[in-house]
């Protein structure tokens, strides 16, 4: 296999090193692993692309590049400039922190996978939930490293062979436990943590200027039963098939009266 890797934590992030181990396990001795990742952290940029300004791309090593852009930018740069041929698979991550529930909507990790899917490629976003049981161990990404390759093989084997329109991509979140504590995997819907929204926290600089920090919320708030965040907190890996189609299909009939 030829596998393309990107992330939103940046080219030097430890989670990317974990993803490289997973990718090489999948690719095999005769395979290829390419890395095109942001030169700087791009957390929270979603599916942003640098539409109004150019980005600099620098070669960092064999089949390894840093781009001054978003994860989606990195995928575009890889597919249309850097790689000699299209990859068989695009992996984005492993993100430091979960991209379950509402976090998925902001995630640059998912943005990279989504762009790959829009470009017609199979893609998976991988994130490592952090909590008291794993945040301070030697390798907080241990659960992803140990279980990642086997899980990806199962996802690829189960994926539909032909797709039309908006192609599927997959959001995978590893639970906040060491590898030995993972109970298994669950296919789960995207959850909703009630009352968990981003906000702002104002600060004054030494010069008296006012700045705002974007502030997150407690990630241990209970989510929709059986959803991604819910099964993650119960020790399971969540797998959520996604598409870039944002249409609320269940509501179309309710608004038929608007047709004229």
PDB file of N, CA and C in Angstrom, residues 147 175 177-186 231 233-237:
ATOM      1  N   UNK A 147      -3.620  -0.906  18.950  1.00  0.00           N
ATOM      2  CA  UNK A 147      -4.847  -1.416  18.334  1.00  0.00           C
ATOM      3  C   UNK A 147      -5.137  -0.818  16.953  1.00  0.00           C
ATOM      4  N   UNK A 175     -10.120   5.122  23.357  1.00  0.00           N
ATOM      5  CA  UNK A 175     -10.570   5.536  24.690  1.00  0.00           C
ATOM      6  C   UNK A 175      -9.423   6.017  25.575  1.00  0.00           C
ATOM      7  N   UNK A 177      -7.623   5.214  28.017  1.00  0.00           N
ATOM      8  CA  UNK A 177      -7.062   4.151  28.853  1.00  0.00           C
ATOM      9  C   UNK A 177      -5.786   3.637  28.190  1.00  0.00           C
ATOM     10  N   UNK A 178      -4.899   2.967  28.946  1.00  0.00           N
ATOM     11  CA  UNK A 178      -3.760   2.293  28.316  1.00  0.00           C
ATOM     12  C   UNK A 178      -4.248   1.183  27.388  1.00  0.00           C
ATOM     13  N   UNK A 179      -3.364   0.687  26.551  1.00  0.00           N
ATOM     14  CA  UNK A 179      -3.741  -0.314  25.553  1.00  0.00           C
ATOM     15  C   UNK A 179      -4.418  -1.529  26.171  1.00  0.00           C
ATOM     16  N   UNK A 180      -3.902  -1.987  27.310  1.00  0.00           N
ATOM     17  CA  UNK A 180      -4.458  -3.178  27.950  1.00  0.00           C
ATOM     18  C   UNK A 180      -5.869  -2.952  28.475  1.00  0.00           C
ATOM     19  N   UNK A 181      -6.259  -1.693  28.647  1.00  0.00           N
ATOM     20  CA  UNK A 181      -7.583  -1.381  29.178  1.00  0.00           C
ATOM     21  C   UNK A 181      -8.663  -1.244  28.125  1.00  0.00           C
ATOM     22  N   UNK A 182      -8.285  -1.347  26.848  1.00  0.00           N
ATOM     23  CA  UNK A 182      -9.282  -1.226  25.770  1.00  0.00           C
ATOM     24  C   UNK A 182     -10.167  -2.467  25.759  1.00  0.00           C
ATOM     25  N   UNK A 183     -11.479  -2.283  25.849  1.00  0.00           N
ATOM     26  CA  UNK A 183     -12.420  -3.402  25.924  1.00  0.00           C
ATOM     27  C   UNK A 183     -12.779  -3.971  24.560  1.00  0.00           C
ATOM     28  N   UNK A 184     -12.622  -3.165  23.511  1.00  0.00           N
ATOM     29  CA  UNK A 184     -13.012  -3.588  22.173  1.00  0.00           C
ATOM     30  C   UNK A 184     -13.355  -2.372  21.343  1.00  0.00           C
ATOM     31  N   UNK A 185     -14.144  -2.561  20.310  1.00  0.00           N
ATOM     32  CA  UNK A 185     -14.541  -1.448  19.441  1.00  0.00           C
ATOM     33  C   UNK A 185     -16.051  -1.456  19.246  1.00  0.00           C
ATOM     34  N   UNK A 186     -16.600  -0.283  18.973  1.00  0.00           N
ATOM     35  CA  UNK A 186     -18.024  -0.119  18.748  1.00  0.00           C
ATOM     36  C   UNK A 186     -18.257   0.851  17.588  1.00  0.00           C
ATOM     37  N   UNK A 231     -19.189   5.582  24.359  1.00  0.00           N
ATOM     38  CA  UNK A 231     -18.474   4.305  24.361  1.00  0.00           C
ATOM     39  C   UNK A 231     -16.984   4.512  24.651  1.00  0.00           C
ATOM     40  N   UNK A 233     -15.722   6.649  26.809  1.00  0.00           N
ATOM     41  CA  UNK A 233     -15.581   6.744  28.264  1.00  0.00           C
ATOM     42  C   UNK A 233     -15.844   5.410  28.946  1.00  0.00           C
ATOM     43  N   UNK A 234     -16.442   4.465  28.207  1.00  0.00           N
ATOM     44  CA  UNK A 234     -16.666   3.114  28.730  1.00  0.00           C
ATOM     45  C   UNK A 234     -15.534   2.169  28.348  1.00  0.00           C
ATOM     46  N   UNK A 235     -14.477   2.704  27.687  1.00  0.00           N
ATOM     47  CA  UNK A 235     -13.308   1.897  27.385  1.00  0.00           C
ATOM     48  C   UNK A 235     -13.266   1.296  25.999  1.00  0.00           C
ATOM     49  N   UNK A 236     -14.164   1.726  25.113  1.00  0.00           N
ATOM     50  CA  UNK A 236     -14.218   1.168  23.761  1.00  0.00           C
ATOM     51  C   UNK A 236     -13.702   2.164  22.722  1.00  0.00           C
ATOM     52  N   UNK A 237     -13.115   1.634  21.656  1.00  0.00           N
ATOM     53  CA  UNK A 237     -12.765   2.435  20.487  1.00  0.00           C
ATOM     54  C   UNK A 237     -14.058   2.709  19.725  1.00  0.00           C
TER      55      UNK A 237
END
